JSON list of C-alpha atoms in Angstrom, two decimals:
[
{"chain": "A", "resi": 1, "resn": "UNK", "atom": "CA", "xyz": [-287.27, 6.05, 6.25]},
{"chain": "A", "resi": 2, "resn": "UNK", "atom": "CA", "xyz": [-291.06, 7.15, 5.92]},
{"chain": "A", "resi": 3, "resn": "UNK", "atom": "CA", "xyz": [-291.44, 5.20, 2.40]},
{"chain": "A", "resi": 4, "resn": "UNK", "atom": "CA", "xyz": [-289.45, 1.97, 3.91]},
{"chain": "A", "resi": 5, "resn": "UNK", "atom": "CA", "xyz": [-292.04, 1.74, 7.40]},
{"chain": "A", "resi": 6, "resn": "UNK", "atom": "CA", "xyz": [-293.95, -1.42, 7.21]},
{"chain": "A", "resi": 7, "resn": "UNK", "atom": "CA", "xyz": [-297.02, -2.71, 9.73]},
{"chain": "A", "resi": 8, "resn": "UNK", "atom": "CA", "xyz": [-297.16, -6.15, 8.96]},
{"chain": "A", "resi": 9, "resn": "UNK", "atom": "CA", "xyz": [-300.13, -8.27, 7.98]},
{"chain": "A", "resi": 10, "resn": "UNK", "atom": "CA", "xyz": [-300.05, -10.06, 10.99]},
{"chain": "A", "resi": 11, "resn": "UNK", "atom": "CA", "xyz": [-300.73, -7.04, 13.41]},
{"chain": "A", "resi": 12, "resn": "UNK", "atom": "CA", "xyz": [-303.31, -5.68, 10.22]},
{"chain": "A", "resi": 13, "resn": "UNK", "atom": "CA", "xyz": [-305.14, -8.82, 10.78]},
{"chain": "A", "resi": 14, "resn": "UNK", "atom": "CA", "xyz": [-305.23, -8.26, 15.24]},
{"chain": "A", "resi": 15, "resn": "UNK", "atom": "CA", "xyz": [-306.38, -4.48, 14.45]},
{"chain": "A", "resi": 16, "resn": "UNK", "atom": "CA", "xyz": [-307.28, -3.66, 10.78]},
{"chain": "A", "resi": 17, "resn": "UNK", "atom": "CA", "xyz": [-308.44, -0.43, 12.01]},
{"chain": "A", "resi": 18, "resn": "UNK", "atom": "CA", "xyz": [-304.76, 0.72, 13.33]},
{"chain": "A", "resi": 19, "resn": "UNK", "atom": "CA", "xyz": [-303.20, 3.85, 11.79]},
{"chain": "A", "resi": 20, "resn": "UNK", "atom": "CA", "xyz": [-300.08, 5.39, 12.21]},
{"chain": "A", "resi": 21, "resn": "UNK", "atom": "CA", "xyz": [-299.09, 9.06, 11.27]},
{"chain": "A", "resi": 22, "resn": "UNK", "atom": "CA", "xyz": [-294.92, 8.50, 10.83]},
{"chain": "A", "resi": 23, "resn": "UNK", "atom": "CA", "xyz": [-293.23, 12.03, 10.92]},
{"chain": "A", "resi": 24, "resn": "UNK", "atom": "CA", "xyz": [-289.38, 12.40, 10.36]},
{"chain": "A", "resi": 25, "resn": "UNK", "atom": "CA", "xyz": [-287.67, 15.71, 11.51]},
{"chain": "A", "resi": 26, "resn": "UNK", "atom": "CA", "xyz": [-284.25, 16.53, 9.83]},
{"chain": "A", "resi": 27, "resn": "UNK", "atom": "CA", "xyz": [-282.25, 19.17, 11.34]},
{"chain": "A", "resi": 28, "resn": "UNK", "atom": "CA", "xyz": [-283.49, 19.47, 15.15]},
{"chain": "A", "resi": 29, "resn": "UNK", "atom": "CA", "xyz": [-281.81, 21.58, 17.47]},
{"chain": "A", "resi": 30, "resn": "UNK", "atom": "CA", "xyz": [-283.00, 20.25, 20.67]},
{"chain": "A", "resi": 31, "resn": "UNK", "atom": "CA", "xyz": [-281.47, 21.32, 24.34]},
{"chain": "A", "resi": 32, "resn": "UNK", "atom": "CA", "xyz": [-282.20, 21.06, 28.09]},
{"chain": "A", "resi": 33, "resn": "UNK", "atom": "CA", "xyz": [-286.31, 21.35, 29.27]},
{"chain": "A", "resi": 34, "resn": "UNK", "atom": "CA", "xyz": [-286.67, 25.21, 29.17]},
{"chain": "A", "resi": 35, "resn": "UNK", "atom": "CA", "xyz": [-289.99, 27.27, 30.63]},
{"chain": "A", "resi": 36, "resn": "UNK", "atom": "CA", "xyz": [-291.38, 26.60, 27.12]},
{"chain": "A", "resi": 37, "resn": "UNK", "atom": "CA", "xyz": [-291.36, 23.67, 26.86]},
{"chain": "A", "resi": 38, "resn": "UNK", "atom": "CA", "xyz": [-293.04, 23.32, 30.39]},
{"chain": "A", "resi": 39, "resn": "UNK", "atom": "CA", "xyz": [-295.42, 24.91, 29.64]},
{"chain": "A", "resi": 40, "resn": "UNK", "atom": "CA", "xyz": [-296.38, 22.72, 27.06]},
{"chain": "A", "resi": 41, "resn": "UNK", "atom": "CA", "xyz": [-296.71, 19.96, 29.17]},
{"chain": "A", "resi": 42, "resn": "UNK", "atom": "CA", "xyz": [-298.32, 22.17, 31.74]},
{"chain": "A", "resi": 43, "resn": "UNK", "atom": "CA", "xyz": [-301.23, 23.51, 29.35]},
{"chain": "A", "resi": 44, "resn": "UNK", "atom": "CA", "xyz": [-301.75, 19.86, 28.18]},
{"chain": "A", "resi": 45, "resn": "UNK", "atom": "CA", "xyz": [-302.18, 18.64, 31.87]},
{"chain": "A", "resi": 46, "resn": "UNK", "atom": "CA", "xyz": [-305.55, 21.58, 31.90]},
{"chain": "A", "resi": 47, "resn": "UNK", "atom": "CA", "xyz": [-306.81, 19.25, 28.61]},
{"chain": "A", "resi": 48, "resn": "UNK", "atom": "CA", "xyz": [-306.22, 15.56, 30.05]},
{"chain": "A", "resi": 49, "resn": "UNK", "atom": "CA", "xyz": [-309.01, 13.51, 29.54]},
{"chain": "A", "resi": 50, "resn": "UNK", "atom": "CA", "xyz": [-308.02, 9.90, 31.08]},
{"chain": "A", "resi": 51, "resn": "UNK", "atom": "CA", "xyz": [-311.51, 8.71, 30.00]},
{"chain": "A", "resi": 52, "resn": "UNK", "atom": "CA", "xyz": [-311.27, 9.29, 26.44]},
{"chain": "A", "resi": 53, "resn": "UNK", "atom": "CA", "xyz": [-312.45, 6.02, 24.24]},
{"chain": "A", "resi": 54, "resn": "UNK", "atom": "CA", "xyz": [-308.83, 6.00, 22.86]},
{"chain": "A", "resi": 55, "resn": "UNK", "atom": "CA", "xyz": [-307.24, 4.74, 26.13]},
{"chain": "A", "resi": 56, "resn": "UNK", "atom": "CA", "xyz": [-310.03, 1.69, 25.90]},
{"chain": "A", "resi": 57, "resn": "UNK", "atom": "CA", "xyz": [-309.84, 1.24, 22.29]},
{"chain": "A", "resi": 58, "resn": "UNK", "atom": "CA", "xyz": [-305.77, 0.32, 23.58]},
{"chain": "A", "resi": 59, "resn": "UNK", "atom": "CA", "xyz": [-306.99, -1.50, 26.47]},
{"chain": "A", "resi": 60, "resn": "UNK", "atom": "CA", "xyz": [-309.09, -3.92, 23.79]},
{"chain": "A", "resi": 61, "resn": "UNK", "atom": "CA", "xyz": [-305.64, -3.95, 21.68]},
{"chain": "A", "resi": 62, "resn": "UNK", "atom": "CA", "xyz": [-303.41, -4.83, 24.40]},
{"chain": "A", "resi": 63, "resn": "UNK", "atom": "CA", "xyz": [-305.52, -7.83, 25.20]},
{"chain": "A", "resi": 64, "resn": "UNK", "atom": "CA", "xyz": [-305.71, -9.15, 21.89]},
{"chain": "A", "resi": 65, "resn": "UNK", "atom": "CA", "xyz": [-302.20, -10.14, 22.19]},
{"chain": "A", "resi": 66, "resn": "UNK", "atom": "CA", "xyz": [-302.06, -11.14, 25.50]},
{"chain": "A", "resi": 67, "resn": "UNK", "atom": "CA", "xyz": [-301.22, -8.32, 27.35]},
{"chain": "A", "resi": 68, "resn": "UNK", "atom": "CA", "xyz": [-302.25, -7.29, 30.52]},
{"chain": "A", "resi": 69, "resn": "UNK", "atom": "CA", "xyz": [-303.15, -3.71, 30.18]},
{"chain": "A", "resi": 70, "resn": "UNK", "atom": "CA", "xyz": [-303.34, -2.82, 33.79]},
{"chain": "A", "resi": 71, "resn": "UNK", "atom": "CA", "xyz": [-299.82, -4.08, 34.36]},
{"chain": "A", "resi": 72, "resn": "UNK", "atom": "CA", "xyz": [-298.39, -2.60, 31.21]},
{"chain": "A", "resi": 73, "resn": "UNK", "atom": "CA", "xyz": [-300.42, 0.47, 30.76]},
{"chain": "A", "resi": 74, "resn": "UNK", "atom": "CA", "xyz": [-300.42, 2.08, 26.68]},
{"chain": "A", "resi": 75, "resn": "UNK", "atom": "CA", "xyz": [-298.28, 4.68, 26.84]},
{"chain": "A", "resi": 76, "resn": "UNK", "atom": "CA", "xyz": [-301.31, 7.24, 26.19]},
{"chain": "A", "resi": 77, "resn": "UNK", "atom": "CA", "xyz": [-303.21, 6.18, 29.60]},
{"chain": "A", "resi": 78, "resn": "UNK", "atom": "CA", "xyz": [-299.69, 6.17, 31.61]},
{"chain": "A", "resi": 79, "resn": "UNK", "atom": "CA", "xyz": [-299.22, 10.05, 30.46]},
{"chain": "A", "resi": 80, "resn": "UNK", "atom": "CA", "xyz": [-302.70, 11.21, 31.48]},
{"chain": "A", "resi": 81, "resn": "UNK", "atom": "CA", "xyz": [-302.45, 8.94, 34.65]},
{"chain": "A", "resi": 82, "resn": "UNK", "atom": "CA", "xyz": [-300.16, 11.30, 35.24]},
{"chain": "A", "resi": 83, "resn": "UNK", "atom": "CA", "xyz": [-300.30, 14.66, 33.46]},
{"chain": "A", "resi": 84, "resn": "UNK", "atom": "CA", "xyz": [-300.13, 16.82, 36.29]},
{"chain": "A", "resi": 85, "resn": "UNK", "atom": "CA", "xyz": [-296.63, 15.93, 37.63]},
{"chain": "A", "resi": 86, "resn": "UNK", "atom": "CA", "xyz": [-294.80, 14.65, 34.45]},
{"chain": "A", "resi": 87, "resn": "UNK", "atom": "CA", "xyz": [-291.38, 15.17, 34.25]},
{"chain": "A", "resi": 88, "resn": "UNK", "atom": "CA", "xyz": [-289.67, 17.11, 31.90]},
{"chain": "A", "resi": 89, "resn": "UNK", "atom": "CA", "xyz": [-287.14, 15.29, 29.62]},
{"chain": "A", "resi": 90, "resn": "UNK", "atom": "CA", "xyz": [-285.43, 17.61, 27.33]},
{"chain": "A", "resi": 91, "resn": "UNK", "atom": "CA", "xyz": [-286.81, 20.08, 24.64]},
{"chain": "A", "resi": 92, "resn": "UNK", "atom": "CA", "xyz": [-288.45, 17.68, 21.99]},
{"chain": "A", "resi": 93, "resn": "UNK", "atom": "CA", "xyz": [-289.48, 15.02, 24.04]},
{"chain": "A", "resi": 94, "resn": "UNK", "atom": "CA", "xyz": [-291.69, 17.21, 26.74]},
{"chain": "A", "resi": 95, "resn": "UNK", "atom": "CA", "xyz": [-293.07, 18.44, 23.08]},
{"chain": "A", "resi": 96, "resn": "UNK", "atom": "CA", "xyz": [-294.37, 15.11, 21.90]},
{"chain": "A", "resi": 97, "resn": "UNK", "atom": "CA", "xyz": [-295.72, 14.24, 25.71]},
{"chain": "A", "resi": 98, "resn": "UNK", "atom": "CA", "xyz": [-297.68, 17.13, 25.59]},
{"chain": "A", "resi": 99, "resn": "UNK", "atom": "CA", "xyz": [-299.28, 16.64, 22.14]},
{"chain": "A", "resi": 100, "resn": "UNK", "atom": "CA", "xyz": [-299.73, 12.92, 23.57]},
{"chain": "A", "resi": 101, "resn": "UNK", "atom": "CA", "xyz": [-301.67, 14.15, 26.51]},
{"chain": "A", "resi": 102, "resn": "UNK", "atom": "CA", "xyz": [-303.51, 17.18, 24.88]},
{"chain": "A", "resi": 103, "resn": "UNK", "atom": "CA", "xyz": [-304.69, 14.52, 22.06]},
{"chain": "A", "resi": 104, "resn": "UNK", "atom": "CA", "xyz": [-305.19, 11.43, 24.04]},
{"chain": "A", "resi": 105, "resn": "UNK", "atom": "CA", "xyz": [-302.90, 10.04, 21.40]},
{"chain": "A", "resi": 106, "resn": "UNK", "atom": "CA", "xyz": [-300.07, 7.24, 21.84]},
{"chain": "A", "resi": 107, "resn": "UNK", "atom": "CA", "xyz": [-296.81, 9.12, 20.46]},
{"chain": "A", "resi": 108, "resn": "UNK", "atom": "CA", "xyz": [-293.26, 7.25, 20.36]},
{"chain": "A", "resi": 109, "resn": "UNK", "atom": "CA", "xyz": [-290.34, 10.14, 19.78]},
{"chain": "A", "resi": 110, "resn": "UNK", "atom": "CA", "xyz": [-287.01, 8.61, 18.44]},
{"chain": "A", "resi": 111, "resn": "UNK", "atom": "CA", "xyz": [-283.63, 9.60, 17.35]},
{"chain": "A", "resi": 112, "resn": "UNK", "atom": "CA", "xyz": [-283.71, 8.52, 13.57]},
{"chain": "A", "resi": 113, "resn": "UNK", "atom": "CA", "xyz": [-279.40, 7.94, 12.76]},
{"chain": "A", "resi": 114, "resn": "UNK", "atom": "CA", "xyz": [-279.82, 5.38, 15.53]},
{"chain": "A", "resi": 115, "resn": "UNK", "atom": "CA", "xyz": [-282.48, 3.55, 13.13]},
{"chain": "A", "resi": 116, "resn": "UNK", "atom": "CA", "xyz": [-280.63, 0.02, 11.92]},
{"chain": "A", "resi": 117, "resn": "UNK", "atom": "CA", "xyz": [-282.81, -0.36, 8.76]},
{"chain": "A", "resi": 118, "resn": "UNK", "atom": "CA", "xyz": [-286.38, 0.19, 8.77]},
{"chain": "A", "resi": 119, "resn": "UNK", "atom": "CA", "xyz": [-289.00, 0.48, 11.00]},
{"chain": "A", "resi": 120, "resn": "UNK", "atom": "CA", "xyz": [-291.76, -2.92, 11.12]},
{"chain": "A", "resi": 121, "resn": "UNK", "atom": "CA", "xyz": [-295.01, -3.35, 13.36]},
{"chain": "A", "resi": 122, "resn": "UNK", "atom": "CA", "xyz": [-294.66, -6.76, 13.38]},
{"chain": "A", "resi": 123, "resn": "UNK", "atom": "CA", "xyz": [-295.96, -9.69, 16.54]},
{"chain": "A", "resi": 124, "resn": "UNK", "atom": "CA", "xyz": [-292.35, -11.22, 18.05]},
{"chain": "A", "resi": 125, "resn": "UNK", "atom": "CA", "xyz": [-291.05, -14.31, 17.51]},
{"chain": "A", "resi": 126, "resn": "UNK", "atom": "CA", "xyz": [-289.42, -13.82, 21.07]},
{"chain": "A", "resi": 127, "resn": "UNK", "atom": "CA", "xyz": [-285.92, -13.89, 20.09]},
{"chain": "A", "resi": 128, "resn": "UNK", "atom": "CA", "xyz": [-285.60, -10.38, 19.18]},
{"chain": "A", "resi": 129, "resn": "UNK", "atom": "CA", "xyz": [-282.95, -8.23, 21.63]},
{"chain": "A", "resi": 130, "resn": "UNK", "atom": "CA", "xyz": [-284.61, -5.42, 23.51]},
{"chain": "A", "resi": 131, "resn": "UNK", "atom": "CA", "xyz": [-282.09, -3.00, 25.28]},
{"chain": "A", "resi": 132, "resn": "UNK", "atom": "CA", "xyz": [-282.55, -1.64, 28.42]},
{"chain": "A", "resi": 133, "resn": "UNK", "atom": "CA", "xyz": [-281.19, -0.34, 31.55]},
{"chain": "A", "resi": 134, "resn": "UNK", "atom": "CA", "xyz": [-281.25, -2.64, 34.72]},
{"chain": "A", "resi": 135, "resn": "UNK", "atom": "CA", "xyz": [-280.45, -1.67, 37.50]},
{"chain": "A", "resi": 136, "resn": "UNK", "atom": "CA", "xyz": [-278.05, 1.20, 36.40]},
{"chain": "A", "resi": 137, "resn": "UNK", "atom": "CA", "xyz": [-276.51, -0.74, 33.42]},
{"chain": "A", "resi": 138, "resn": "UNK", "atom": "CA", "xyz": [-276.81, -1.99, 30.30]},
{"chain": "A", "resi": 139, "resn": "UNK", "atom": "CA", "xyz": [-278.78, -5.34, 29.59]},
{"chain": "A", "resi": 140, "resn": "UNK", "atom": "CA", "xyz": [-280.97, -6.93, 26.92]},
{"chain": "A", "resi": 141, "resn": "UNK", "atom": "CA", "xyz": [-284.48, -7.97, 27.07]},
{"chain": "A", "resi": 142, "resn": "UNK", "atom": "CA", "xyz": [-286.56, -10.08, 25.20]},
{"chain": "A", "resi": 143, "resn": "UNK", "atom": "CA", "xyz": [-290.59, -10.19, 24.16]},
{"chain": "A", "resi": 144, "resn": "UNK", "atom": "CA", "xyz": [-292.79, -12.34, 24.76]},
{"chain": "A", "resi": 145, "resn": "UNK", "atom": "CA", "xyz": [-293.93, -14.62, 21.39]},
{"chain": "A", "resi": 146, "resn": "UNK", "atom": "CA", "xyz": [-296.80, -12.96, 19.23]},
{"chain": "A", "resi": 147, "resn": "UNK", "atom": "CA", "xyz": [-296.11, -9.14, 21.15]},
{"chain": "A", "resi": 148, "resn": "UNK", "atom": "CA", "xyz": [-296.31, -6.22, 19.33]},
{"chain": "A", "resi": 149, "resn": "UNK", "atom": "CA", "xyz": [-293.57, -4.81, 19.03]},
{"chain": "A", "resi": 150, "resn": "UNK", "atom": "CA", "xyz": [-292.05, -1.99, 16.81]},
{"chain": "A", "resi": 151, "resn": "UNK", "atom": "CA", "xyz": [-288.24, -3.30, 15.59]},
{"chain": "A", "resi": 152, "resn": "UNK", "atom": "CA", "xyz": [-285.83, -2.59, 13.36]},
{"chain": "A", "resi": 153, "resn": "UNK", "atom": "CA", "xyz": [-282.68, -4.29, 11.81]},
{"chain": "A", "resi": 154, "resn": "UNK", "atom": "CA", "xyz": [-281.02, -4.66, 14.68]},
{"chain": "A", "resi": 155, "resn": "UNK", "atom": "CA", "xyz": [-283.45, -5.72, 17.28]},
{"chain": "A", "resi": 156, "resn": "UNK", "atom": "CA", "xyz": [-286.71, -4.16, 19.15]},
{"chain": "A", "resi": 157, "resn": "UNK", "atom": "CA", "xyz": [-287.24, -0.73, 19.83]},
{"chain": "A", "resi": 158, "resn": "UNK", "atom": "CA", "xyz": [-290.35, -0.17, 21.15]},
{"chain": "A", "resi": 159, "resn": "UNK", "atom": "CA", "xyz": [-291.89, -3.12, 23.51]},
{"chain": "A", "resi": 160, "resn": "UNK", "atom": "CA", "xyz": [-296.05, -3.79, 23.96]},
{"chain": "A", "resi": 161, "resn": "UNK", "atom": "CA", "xyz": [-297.15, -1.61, 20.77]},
{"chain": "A", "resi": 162, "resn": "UNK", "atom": "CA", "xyz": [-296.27, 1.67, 22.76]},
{"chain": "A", "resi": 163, "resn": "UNK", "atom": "CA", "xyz": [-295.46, 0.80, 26.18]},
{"chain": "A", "resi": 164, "resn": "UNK", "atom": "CA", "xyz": [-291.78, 1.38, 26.31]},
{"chain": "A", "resi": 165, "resn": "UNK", "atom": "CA", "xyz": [-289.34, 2.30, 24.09]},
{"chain": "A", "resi": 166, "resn": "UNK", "atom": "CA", "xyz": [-285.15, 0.81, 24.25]},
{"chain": "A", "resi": 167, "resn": "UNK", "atom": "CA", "xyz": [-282.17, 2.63, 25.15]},
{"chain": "A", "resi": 168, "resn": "UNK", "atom": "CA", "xyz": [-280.88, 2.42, 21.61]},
{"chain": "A", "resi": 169, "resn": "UNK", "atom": "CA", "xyz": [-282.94, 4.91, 19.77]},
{"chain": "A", "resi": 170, "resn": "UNK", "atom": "CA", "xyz": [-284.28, 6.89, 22.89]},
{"chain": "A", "resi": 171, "resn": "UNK", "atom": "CA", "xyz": [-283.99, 10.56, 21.56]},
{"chain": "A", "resi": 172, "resn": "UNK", "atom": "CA", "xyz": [-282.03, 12.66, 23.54]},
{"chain": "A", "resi": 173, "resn": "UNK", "atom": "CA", "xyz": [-280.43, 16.39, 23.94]},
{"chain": "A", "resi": 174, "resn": "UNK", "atom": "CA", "xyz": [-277.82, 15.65, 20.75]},
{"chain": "A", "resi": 175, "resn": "UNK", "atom": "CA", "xyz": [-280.35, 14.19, 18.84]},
{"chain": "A", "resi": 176, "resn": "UNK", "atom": "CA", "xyz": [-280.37, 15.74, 15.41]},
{"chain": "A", "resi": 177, "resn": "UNK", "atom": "CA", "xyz": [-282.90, 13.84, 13.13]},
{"chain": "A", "resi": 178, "resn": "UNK", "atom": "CA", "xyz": [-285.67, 12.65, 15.02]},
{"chain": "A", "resi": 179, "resn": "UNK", "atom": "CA", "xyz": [-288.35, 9.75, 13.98]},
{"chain": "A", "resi": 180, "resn": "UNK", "atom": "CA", "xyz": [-292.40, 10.12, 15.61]},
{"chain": "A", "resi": 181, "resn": "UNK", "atom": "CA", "xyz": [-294.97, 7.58, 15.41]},
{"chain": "A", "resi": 182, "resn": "UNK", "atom": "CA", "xyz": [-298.35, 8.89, 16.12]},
{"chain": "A", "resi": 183, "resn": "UNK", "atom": "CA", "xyz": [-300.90, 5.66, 16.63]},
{"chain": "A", "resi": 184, "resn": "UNK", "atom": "CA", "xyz": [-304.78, 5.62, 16.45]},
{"chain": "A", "resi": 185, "resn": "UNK", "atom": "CA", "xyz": [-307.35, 3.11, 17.07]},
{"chain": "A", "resi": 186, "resn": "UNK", "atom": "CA", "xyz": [-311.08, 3.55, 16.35]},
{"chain": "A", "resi": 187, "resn": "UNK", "atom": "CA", "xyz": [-313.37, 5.57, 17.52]},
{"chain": "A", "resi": 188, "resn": "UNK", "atom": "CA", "xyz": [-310.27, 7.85, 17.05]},
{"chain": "A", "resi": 189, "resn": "UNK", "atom": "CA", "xyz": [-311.23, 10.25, 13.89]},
{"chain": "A", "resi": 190, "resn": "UNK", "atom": "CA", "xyz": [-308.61, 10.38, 11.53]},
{"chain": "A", "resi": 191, "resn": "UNK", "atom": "CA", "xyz": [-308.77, 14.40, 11.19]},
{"chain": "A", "resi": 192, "resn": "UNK", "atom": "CA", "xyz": [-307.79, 14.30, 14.69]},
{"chain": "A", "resi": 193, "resn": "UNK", "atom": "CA", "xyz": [-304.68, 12.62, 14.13]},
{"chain": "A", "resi": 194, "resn": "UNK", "atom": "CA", "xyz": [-303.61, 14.96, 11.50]},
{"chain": "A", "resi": 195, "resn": "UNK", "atom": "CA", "xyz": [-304.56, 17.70, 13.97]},
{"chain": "A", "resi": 196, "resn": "UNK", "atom": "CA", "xyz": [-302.23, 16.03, 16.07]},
{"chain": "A", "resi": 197, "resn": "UNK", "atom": "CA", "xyz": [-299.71, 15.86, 14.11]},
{"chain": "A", "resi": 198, "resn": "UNK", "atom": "CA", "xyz": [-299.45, 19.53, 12.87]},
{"chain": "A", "resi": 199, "resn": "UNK", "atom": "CA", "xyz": [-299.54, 20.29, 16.64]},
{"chain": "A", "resi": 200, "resn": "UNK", "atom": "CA", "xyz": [-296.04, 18.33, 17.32]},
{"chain": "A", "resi": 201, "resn": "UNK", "atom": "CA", "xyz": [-294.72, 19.90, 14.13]},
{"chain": "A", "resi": 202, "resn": "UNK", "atom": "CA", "xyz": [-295.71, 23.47, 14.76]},
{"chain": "A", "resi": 203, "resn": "UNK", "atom": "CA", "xyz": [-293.78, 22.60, 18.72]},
{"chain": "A", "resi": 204, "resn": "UNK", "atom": "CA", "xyz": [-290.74, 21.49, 16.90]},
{"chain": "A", "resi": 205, "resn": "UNK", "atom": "CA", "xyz": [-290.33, 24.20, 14.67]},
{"chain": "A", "resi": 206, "resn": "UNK", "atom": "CA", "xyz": [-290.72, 26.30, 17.50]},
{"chain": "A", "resi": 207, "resn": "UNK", "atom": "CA", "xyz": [-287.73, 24.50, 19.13]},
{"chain": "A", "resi": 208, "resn": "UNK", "atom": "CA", "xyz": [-285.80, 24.68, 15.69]},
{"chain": "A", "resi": 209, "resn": "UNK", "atom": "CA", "xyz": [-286.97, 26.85, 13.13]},
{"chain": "A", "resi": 210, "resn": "UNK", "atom": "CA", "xyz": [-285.17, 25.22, 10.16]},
{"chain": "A", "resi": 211, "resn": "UNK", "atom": "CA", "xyz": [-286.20, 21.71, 11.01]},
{"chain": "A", "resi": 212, "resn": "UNK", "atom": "CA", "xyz": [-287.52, 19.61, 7.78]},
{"chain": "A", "resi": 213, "resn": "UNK", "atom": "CA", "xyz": [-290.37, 17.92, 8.51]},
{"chain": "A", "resi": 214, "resn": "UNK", "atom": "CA", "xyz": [-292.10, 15.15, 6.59]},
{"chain": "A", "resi": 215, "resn": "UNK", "atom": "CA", "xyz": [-295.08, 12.88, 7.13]},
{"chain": "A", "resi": 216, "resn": "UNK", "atom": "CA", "xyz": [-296.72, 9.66, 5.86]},
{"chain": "A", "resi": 217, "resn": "UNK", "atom": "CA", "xyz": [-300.22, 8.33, 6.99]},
{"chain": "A", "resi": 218, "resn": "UNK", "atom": "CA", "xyz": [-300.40, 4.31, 6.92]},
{"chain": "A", "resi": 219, "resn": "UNK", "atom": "CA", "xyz": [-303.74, 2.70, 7.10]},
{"chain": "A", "resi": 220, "resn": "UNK", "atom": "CA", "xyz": [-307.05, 4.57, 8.04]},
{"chain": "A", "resi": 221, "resn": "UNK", "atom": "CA", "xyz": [-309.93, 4.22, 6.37]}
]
């Protein structure tokens, strides 16, 4: 996957100073939200900044395409919104929350085998499928024209840039190969993204010790 993820020109040419760090992790052994794991997301709470430049530098981006960023926060400002009282999800994913509010970083955790193809940054024509849950079951979504939106093969999986992510490839307890997207905007320093990103991978090898991990940076300066 990491040699096949595109960001197309289109989205270049709304932000050409957007960079993602793409990790893939082979051979997690995830599980149930333990007191590690809490305490992840309870150390990174003590380190939320909700004022950090990043969460306006997304603000700016949101607009750009339309978005209203007060209705449909970044994922990075809804996490330090609420840092102190997050929920935890399971093993991996209160790992990547944490790095995403200890970093003031937008951080999309997916299970890679359910990955139709490779993953695209592209803007939406508006036909593209988008599965979700309403009200208790199983329904399909679409975005609006010129959105955002991360997509693979076989439709949309992550809405608004980073604002919410589709049923399909959520990552969950059974999840064995996982797929991370770690996204930066200026003023964000690029040595702080890398930072970043051997924070989530020294949390997942804590989780499973004999996880593979492998990285790609795309764009930067």
């Amino acid at each position: 996957m990491l040699d096949r993820v595109v960001v197309d020109d289109a989205v270049r040419e709304l932000r050409p100073d957007f960079a993602v760090l793409v990790l893939t992790a082979e051979g997690l052994a995830n599980g149930p939200s333990d007191q590690e794991s809490e305490g992840w997301l309870a150390e990174a709470a003590e380190k939320a900044d909700p004022g950090d430049p990043h969460v306006e530098a997304w603000h700016d981006a949101y607009r750009a395409f339309g978005a209203k960023p007060k209705r449909t926060r970044p994922s990075v400002d809804a996490l330090l919104r609420r840092a102190g009282s997050l929920p935890s999800i399971n093993r991996v994913v209160d790992a990547y929350n944490a790095v995403s509010v200890e970093y003031a970083l937008p951080i999309g955790g997916e299970d890679l085998d359910a990955y139709r193809g490779a993953a695209r940054l592209v803007r939406a024509t508006g036909d593209e499928p988008f599965d979700v849950i309403a009200d208790g079951e199983p329904a399909v979504e679409h975005p609006e024209p010129g959105e955002v939106v991360w997509r693979d093969d076989a439709g949309v999986t992550c809405r608004r840039w980073n604002w919410r992510q589709c049923v399909r490839t959520r990552l969950t307890e059974t999840t064995k190969n996982g797929f991370f997207l770690l996204e930066r905007l200026e003023p964000y320093p690029i040595e702080r993204l890398a930072e970043a990103g051997d924070r989530l991978t020294e949390r997942l090898r804590a989780i499973s010790p004999d996880v593979r991990v492998a990285s790609r940076l795309i764009g930067g300066p």
